[in-house]
Short mmCIF file of C-alpha atoms and ligand atoms in Angstrom, two decimals:
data_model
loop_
_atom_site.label_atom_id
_atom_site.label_comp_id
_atom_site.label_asym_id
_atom_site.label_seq_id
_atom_site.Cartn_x
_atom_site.Cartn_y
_atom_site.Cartn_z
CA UNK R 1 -85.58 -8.18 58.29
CA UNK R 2 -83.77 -8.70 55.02
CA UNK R 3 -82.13 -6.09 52.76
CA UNK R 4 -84.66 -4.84 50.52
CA UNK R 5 -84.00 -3.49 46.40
CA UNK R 6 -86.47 -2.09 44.24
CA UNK R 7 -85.08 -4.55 41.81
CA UNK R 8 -82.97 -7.60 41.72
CA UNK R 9 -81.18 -8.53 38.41
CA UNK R 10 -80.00 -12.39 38.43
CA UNK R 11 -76.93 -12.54 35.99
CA UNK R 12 -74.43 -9.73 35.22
CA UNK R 13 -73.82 -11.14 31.55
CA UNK R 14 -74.12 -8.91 28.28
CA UNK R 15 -77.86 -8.54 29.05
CA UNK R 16 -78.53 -8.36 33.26
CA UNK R 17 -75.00 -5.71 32.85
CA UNK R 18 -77.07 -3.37 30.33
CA UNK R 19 -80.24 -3.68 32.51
CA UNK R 20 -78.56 -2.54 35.23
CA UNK R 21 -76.91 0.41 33.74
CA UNK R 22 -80.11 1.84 31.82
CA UNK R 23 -81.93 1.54 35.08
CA UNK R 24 -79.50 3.17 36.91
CA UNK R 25 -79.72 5.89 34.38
CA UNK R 26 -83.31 6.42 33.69
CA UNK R 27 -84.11 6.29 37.63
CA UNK R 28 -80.88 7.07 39.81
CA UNK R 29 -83.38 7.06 43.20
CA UNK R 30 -83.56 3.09 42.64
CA UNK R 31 -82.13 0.51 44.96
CA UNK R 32 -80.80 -2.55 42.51
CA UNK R 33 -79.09 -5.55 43.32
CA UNK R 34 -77.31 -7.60 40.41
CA UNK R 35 -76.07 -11.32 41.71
CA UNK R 36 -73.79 -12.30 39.41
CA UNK R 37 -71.98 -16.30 40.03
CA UNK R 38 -68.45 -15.89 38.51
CA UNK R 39 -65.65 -13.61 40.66
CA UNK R 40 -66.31 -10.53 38.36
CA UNK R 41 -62.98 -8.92 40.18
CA UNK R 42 -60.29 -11.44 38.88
CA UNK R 43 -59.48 -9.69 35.25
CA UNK R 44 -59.53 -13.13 33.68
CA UNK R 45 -62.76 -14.56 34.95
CA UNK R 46 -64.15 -16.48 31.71
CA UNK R 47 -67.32 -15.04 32.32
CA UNK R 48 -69.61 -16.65 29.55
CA UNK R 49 -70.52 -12.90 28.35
CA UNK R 50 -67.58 -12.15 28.42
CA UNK R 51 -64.82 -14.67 26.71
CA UNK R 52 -63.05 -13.86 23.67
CA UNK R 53 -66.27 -13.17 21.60
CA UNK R 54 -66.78 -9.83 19.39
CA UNK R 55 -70.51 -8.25 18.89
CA UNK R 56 -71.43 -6.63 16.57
CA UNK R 57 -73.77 -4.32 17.54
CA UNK R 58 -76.38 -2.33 15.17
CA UNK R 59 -76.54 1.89 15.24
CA UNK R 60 -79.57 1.40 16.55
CA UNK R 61 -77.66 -0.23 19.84
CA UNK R 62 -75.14 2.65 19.70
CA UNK R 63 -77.95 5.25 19.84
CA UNK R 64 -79.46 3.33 23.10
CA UNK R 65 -75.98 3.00 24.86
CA UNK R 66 -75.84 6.68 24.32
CA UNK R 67 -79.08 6.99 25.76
CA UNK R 68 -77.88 5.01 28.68
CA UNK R 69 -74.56 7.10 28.54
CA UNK R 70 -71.95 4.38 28.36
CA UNK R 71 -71.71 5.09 24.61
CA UNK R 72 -68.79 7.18 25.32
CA UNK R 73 -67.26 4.34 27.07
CA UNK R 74 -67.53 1.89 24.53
CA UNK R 75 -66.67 4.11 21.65
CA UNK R 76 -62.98 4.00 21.73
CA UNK R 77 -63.17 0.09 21.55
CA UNK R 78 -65.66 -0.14 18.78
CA UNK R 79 -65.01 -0.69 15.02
CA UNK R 80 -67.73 1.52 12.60
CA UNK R 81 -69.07 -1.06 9.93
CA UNK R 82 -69.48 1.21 6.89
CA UNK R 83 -70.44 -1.45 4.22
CA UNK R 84 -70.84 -5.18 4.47
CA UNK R 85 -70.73 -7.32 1.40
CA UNK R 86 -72.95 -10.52 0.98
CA UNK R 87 -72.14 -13.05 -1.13
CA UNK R 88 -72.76 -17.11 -1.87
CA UNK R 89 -69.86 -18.99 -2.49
CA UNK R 90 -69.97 -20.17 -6.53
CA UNK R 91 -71.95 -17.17 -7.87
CA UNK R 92 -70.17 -14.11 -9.07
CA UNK R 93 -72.25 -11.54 -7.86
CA UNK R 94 -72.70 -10.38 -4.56
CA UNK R 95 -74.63 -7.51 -2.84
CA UNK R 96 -73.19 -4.49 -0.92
CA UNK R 97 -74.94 -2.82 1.63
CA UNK R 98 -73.39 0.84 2.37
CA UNK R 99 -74.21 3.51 5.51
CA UNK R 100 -74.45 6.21 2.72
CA UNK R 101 -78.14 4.92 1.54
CA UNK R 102 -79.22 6.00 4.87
CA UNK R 103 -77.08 8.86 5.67
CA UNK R 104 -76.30 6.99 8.78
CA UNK R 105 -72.66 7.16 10.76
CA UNK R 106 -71.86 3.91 10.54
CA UNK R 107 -74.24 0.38 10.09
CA UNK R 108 -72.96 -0.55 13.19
CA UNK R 109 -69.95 -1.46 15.03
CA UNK R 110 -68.00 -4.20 16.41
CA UNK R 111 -66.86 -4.75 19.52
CA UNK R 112 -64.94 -7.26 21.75
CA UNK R 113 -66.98 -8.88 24.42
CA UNK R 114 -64.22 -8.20 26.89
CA UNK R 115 -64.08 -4.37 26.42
CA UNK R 116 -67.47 -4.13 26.36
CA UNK R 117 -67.82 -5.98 29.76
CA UNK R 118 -65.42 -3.58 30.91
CA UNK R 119 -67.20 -0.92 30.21
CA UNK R 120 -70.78 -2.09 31.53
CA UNK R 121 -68.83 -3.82 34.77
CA UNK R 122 -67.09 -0.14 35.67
CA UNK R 123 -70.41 2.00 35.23
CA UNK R 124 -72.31 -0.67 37.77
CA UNK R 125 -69.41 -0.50 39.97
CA UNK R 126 -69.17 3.30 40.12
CA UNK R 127 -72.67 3.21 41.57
CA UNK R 128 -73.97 3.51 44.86
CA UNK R 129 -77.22 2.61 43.88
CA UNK R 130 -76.22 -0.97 42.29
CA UNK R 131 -75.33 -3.67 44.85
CA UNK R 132 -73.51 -5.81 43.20
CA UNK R 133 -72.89 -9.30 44.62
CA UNK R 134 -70.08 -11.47 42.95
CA UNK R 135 -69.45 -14.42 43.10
CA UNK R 136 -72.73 -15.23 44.71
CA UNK R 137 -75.47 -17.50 42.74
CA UNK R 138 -79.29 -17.53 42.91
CA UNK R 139 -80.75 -20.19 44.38
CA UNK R 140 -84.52 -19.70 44.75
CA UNK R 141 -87.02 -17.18 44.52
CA UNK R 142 -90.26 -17.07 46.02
CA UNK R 143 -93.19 -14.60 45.96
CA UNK R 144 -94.10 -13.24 49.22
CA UNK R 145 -97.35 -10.55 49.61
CA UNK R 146 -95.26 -7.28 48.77
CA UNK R 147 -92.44 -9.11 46.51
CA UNK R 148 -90.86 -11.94 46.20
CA UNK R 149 -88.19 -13.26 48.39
CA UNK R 150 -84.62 -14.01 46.92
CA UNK R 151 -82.48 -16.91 48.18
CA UNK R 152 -78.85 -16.56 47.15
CA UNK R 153 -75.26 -18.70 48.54
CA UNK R 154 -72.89 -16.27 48.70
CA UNK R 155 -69.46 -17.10 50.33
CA UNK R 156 -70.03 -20.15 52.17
CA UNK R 157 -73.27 -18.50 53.75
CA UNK R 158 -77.00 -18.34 52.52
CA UNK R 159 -78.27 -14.66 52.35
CA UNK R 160 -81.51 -13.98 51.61
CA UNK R 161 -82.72 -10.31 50.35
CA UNK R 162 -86.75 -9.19 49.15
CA UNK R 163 -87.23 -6.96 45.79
CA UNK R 164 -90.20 -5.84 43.94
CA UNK R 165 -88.90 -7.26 41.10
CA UNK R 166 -86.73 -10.27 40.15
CA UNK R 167 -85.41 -10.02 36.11
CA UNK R 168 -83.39 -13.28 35.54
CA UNK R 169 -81.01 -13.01 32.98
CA UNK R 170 -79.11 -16.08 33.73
CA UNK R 171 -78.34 -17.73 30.24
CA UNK R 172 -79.64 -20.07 27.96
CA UNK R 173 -79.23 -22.50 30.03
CA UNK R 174 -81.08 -20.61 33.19
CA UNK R 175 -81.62 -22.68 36.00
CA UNK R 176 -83.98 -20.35 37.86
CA UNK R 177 -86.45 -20.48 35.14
CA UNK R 178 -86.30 -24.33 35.28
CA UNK R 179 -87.00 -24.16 38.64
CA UNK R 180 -89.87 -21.54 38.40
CA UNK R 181 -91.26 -24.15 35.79
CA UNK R 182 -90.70 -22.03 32.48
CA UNK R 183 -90.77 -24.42 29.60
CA UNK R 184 -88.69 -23.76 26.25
CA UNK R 185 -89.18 -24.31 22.70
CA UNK R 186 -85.65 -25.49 21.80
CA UNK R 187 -84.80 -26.07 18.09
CA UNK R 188 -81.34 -28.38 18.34
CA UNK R 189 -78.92 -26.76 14.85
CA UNK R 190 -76.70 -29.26 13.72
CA UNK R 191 -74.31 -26.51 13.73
CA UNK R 192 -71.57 -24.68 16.10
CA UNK R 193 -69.36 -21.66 15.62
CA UNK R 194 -65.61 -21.63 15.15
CA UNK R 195 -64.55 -17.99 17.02
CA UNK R 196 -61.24 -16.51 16.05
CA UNK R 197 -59.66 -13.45 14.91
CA UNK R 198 -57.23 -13.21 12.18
CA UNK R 199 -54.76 -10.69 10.64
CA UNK R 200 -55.00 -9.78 6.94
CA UNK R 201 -52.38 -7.93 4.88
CA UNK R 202 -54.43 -5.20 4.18
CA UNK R 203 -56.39 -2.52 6.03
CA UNK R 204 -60.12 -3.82 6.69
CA UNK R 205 -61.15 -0.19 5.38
CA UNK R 206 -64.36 -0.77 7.76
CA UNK R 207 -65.90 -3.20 5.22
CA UNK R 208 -68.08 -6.25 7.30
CA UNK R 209 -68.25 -9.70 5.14
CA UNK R 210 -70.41 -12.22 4.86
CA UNK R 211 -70.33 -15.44 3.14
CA UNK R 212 -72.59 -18.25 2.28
CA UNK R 213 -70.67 -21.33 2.26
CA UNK R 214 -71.08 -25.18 0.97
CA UNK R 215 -69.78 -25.60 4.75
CA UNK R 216 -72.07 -22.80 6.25
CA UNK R 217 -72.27 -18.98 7.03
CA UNK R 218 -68.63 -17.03 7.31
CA UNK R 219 -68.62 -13.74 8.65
CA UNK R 220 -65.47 -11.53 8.63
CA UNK R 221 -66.73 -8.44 11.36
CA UNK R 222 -63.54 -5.82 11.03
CA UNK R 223 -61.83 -4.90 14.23
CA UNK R 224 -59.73 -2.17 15.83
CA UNK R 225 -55.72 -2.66 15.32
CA UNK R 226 -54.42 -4.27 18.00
CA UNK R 227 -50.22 -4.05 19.12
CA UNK R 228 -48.40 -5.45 15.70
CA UNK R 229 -51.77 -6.84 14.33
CA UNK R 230 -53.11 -3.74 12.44
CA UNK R 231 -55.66 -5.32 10.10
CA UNK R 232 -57.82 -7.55 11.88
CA UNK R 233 -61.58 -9.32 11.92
CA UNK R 234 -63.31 -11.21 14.12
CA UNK R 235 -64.40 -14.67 12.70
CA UNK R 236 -67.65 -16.21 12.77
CA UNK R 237 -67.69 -19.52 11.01
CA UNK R 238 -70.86 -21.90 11.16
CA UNK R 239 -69.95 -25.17 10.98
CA UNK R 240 -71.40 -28.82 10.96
CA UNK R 241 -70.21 -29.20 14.59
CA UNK R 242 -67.86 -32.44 13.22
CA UNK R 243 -65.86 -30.15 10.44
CA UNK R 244 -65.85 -27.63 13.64
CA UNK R 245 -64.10 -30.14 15.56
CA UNK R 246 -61.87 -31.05 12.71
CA UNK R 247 -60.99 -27.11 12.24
CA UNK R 248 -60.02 -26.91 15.97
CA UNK R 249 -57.70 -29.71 15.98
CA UNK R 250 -55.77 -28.53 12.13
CA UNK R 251 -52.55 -26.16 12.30
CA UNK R 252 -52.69 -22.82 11.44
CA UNK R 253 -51.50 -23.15 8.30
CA UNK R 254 -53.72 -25.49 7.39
CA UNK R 255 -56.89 -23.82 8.96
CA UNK R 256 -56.03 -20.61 7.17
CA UNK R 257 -55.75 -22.53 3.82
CA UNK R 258 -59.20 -24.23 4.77
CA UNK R 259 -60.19 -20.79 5.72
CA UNK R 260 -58.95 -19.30 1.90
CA UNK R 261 -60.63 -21.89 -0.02
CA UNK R 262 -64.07 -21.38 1.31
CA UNK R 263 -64.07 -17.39 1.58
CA UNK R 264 -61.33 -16.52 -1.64
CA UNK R 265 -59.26 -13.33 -0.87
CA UNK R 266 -61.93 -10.89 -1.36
CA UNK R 267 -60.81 -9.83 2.62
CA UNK R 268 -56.87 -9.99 1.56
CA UNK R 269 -54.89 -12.65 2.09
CA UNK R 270 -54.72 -14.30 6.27
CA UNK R 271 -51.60 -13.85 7.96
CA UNK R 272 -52.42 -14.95 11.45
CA UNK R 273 -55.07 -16.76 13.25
CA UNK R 274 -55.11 -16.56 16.63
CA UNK R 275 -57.17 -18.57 19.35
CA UNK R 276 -59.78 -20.52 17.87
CA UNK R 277 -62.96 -21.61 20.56
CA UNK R 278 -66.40 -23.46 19.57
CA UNK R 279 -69.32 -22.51 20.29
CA UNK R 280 -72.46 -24.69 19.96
CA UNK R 281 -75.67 -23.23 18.95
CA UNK R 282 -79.23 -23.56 19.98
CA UNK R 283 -82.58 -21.43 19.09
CA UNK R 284 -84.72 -21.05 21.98
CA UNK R 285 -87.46 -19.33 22.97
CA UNK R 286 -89.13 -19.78 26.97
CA UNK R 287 -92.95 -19.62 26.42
CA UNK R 288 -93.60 -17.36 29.39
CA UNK R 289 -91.31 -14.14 29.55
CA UNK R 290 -93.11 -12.78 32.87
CA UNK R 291 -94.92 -13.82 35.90
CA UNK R 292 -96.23 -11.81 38.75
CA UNK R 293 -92.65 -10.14 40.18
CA UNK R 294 -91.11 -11.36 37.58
CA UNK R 295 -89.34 -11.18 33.97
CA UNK R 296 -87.00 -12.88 32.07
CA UNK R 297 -84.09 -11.43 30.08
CA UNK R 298 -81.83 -12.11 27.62
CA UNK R 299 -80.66 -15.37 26.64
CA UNK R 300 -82.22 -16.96 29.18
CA UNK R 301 -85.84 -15.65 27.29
CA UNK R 302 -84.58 -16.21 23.23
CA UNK R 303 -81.42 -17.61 22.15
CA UNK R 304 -80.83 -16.78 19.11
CA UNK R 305 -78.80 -18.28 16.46
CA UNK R 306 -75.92 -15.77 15.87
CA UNK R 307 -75.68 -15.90 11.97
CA UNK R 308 -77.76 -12.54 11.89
CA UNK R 309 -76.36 -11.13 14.98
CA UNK R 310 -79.35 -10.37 16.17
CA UNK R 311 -79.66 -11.76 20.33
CA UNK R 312 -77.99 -9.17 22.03
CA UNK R 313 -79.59 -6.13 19.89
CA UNK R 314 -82.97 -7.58 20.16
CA UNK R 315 -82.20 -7.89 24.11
CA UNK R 316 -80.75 -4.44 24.18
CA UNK R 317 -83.93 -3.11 23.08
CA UNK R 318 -86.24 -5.39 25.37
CA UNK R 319 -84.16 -4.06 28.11
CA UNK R 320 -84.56 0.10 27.43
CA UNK R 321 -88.26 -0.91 26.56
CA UNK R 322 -88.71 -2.78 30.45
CA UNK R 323 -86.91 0.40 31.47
CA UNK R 324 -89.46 2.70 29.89
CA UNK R 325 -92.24 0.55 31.75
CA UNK R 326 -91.07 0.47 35.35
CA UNK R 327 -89.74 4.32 34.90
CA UNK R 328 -93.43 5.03 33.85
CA UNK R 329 -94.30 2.98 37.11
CA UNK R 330 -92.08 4.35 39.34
CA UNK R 331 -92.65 8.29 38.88
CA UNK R 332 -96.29 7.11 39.78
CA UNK R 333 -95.30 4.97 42.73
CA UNK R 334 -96.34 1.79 41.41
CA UNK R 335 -95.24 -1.96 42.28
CA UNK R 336 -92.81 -2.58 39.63
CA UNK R 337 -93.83 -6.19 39.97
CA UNK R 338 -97.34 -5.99 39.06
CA UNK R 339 -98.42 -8.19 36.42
CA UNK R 340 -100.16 -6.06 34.49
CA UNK R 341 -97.45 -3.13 34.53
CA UNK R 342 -95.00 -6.05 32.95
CA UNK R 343 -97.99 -7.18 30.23
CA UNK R 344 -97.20 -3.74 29.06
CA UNK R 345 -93.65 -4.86 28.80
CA UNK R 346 -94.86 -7.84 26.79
CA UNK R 347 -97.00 -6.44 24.33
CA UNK R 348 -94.84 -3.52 23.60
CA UNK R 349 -92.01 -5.87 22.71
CA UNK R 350 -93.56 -8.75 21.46
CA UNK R 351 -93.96 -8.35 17.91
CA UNK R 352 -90.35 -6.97 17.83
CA UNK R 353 -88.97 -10.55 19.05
CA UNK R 354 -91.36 -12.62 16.70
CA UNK R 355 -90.21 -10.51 13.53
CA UNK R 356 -86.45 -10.77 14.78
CA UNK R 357 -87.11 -14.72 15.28
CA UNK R 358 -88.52 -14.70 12.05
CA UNK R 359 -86.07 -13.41 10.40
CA UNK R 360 -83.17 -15.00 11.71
CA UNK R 361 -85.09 -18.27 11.05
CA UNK R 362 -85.29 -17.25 7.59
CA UNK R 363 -81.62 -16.57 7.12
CA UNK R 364 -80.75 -19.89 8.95
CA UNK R 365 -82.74 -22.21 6.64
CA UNK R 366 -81.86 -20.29 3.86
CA UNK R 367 -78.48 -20.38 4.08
CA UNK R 368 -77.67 -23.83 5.28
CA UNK R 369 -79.81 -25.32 2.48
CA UNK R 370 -77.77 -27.39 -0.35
CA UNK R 371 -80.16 -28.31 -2.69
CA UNK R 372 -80.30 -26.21 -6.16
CA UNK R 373 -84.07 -24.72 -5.40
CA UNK R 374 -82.80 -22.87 -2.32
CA UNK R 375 -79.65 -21.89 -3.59
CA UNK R 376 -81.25 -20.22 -6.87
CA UNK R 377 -84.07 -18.42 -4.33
CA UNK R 378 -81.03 -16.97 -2.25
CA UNK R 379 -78.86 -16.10 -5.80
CA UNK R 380 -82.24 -14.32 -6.72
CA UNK R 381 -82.01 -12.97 -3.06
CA UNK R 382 -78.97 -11.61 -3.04
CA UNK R 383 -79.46 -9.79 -6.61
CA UNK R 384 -82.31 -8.24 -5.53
CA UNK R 385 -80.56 -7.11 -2.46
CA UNK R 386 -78.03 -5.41 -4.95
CA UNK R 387 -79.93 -4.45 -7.51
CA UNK R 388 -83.83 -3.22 -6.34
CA UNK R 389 -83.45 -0.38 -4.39
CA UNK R 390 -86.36 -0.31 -1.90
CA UNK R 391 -85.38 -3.89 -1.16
CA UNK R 392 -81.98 -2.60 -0.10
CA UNK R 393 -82.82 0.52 1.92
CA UNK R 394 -85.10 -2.07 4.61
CA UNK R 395 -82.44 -5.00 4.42
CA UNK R 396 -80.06 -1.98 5.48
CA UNK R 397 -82.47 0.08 7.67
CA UNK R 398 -83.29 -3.62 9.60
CA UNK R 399 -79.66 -4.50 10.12
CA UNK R 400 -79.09 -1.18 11.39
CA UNK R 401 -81.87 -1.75 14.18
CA UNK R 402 -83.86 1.07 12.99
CA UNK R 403 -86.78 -0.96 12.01
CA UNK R 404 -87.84 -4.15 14.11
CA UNK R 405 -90.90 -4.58 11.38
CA UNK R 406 -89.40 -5.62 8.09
C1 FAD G 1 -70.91 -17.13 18.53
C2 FAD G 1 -71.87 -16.06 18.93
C3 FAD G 1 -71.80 -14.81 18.34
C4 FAD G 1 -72.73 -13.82 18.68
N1 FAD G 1 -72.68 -12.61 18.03
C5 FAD G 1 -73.63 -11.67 18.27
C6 FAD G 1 -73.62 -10.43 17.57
O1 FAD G 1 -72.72 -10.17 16.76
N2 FAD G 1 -74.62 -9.54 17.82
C7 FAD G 1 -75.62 -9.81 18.72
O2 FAD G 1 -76.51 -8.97 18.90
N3 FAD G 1 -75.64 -10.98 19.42
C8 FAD G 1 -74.67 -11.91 19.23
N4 FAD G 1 -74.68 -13.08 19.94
C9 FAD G 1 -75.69 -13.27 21.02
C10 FAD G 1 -75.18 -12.71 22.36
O3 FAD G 1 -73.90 -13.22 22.64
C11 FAD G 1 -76.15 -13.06 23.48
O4 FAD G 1 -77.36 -12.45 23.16
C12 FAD G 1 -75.69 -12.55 24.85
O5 FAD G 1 -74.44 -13.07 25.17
C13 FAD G 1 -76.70 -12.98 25.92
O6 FAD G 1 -76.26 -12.50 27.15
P1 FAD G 1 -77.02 -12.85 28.49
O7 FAD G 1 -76.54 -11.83 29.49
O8 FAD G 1 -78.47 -13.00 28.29
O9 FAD G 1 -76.52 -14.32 28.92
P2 FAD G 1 -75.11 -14.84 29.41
O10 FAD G 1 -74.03 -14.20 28.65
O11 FAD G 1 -75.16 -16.32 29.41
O12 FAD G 1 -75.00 -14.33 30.94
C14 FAD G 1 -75.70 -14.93 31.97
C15 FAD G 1 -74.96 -14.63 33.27
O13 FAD G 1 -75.73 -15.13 34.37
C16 FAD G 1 -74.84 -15.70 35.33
N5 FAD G 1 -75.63 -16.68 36.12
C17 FAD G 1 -76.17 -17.84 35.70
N6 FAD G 1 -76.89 -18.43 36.69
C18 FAD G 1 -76.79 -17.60 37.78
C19 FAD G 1 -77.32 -17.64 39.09
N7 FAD G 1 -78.12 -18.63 39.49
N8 FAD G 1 -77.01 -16.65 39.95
C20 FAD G 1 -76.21 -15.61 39.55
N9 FAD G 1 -75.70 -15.52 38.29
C21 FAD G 1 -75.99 -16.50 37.42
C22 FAD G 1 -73.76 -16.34 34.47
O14 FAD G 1 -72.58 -16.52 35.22
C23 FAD G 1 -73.61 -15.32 33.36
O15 FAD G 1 -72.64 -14.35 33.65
C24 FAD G 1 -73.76 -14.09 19.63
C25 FAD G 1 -73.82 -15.34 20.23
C26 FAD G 1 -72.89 -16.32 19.89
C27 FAD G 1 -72.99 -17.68 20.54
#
């Protein structure tokens, strides 16, 4: 006999964590496990989630973590973006977008990876329903006539456990759905991100920047005060990964100067910099999202590039919409694994994760193009943005996540 959960969640990251908790909320009768391979005790596990990151997160992901009732949770740690201003390096006007078009409480809000795995980590703890097994690692799965069968090493010892339903959210890099044979469309960028956060001289006044650089994107996401550093952002700068490497290696002084001559002062002037980490960046996309018993989550189904901050919001969503489904399925006594209960799944979310692909594709080449065409299209862009009104309301509504359909 082997322990038996309604579901098992492979991956307690950003994505598997949220899963989890709007499961647990929606349907507090269900048996989950979540198998997660770093030691999610020690307080400075660099779980990849997890590291030194900030998210910013749209209202529309506020409104479901409410739903899921960690909102409350997070809150405290979050930073309201009221307005963000676009611009493009070299042309004098740039375009504001502002909650008040909307009436909405805030665009969205930023928060630091590690509180927000804090928060997610405490609520699946709390449970008795969740089972969650760290540091243990997926090995295998394998479908079985009422299931599937899930082989995981967990402290020297091989355990193996039977679900209705396996959801692996393992990462980008997901080795279980290698091994299940998932194939990926993977579009290599030729750039990375340089993570930081700096201190300005002057109070961020909720105000989220971005900037389209000869170098590549900058955004400036504003961030709660934190001991003597009252005015600070989170830094996302996109970056041929060579000038990345170059920026990593520079002083402070010099980075900041680097920093100054590429984004102005329009955020005040930098007093501080603090630890700067690279990420590299792929898009990816697996072509199958769900098999018999089956789905995948997260990064490990679309990696997103993050220049429109887009991956975890559109994942938020596919996980309260996979929630929906198996709730559905559940109050009926379904298997939660059947095929064509998780088709459902697929086709309700689908067109949401093409249009979000689309349009982060569309920012990407956009904004990374040099030549004069490009650069007048995005100029026109960005006036348009300013200036036409119903133009501005859907750019706003989209970044918001209240429409997945611009
Ligand atoms: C620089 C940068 C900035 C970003 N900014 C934003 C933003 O502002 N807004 C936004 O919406 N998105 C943003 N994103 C995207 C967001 O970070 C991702 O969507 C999110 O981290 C994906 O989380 P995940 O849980 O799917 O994967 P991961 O974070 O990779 O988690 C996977 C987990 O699975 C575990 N695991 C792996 N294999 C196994 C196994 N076999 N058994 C058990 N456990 C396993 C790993 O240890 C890990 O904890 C950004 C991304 C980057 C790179």
């Amino acid at each position: 006999m082997h322990d038996h959960f309604d579901v098992v969640i492979v991956g307690a990251g950003m994505v598997g964590a949220s899963l989890a908790c709007s499961l647990l909320t929606c349907m507090p009768a269900l048996k989950l496990a979540v198998v997660e391979a770093f030691p999610l005790k020690t307080p400075d596990a660099a779980l990849s989630s997890y590291d030194a990151r900030s998210t910013a997160l749209s209202w529309g992901s506020s409104r479901l973590f409410e739903k899921i009732g960690l909102w409350s949770s997070i809150a405290p740690h979050a930073t309201a973006i009221n307005k963000i201003q676009v611009s493009d390096q070299g042309f004098p006007i740039a375009a504001r977008l502002d909650r008040d078009r909307l009436n909405l409480a805030a665009l969205g809000y930023v928060v630091e990876n590690r509180k927000l795995g804090i928060a997610l980590l405490e609520y699946i703890t709390r449970s008795d329903q969740i089972e969650l097994l760290a540091p243990a690692t997926v090995t295998d799965f394998r479908p079985t006539r009422s299931g599937s069968l899930v082989r995981l090493h967990q402290e020297n010892a091989e355990r193996e456990i039977s679900t209705q339903l396996v959801v692996v959210a393992d990462g980008s890099e997901s080795g279980l759905r290698q091994k299940i044979g998932i194939h990926t469309d993977v579009e290599e960028c030729k750039h990375a991100a340089l993570i930081a956060n700096v201190s300005v001289d002057r109070p961020h006044s909720n105000m989220a920047f971005e900037r389209f650089t000869e170098s590549g994107p900058i955004a400036l996401l504003p961030l709660a005060a934190y001991a003597e550093d009252l005015h600070r952002y989170a830094l996302v700068f996109h970056l041929h990964r060579t000038e990345c490497d170059r920026l990593l290696k520079v002083g402070d002084e010099e980075f900041i100067s680097q920093l100054h001559s590429r984004f102005g002062y329009r955020a005040g002037r930098i007093l501080k910099v603090g630890e700067r980490n690279k990420h590299e960046l792929i898009q990816a996309r697996a072509r199958e999202q769900i098999r018999q018993g089956c789905v995948i989550l997260g990064n490990a189904a679309h990696t997103l590039h993050p220049v429109a901050a887009q991956g975890f919001n559109l994942s938020l969503r596919d996980a309260r919409c996979l929630t929906s489904v198996l709730f559905r399925a559940h109050e009926n006594g379904d298997d939660l694994g059947s095929l064509a209960l998780l088709d459902q799944y697929m086709d309700l979310q689908r067109q949401d994760q093409v249009r979000v692909h689309q349009f982060t594709h569309f920012v990407l080449e956009l904004f990374t193009m040099k030549q004069l065409v490009p650069r007048l299209v995005r100029q026109l862009g960005l006036l348009s943005l300013d200036f036409l009104p119903a133009v501005k309301s859907e750019f706003i509504a989209f970044t918001a996540g209240l429409r997945s359909d611009l």
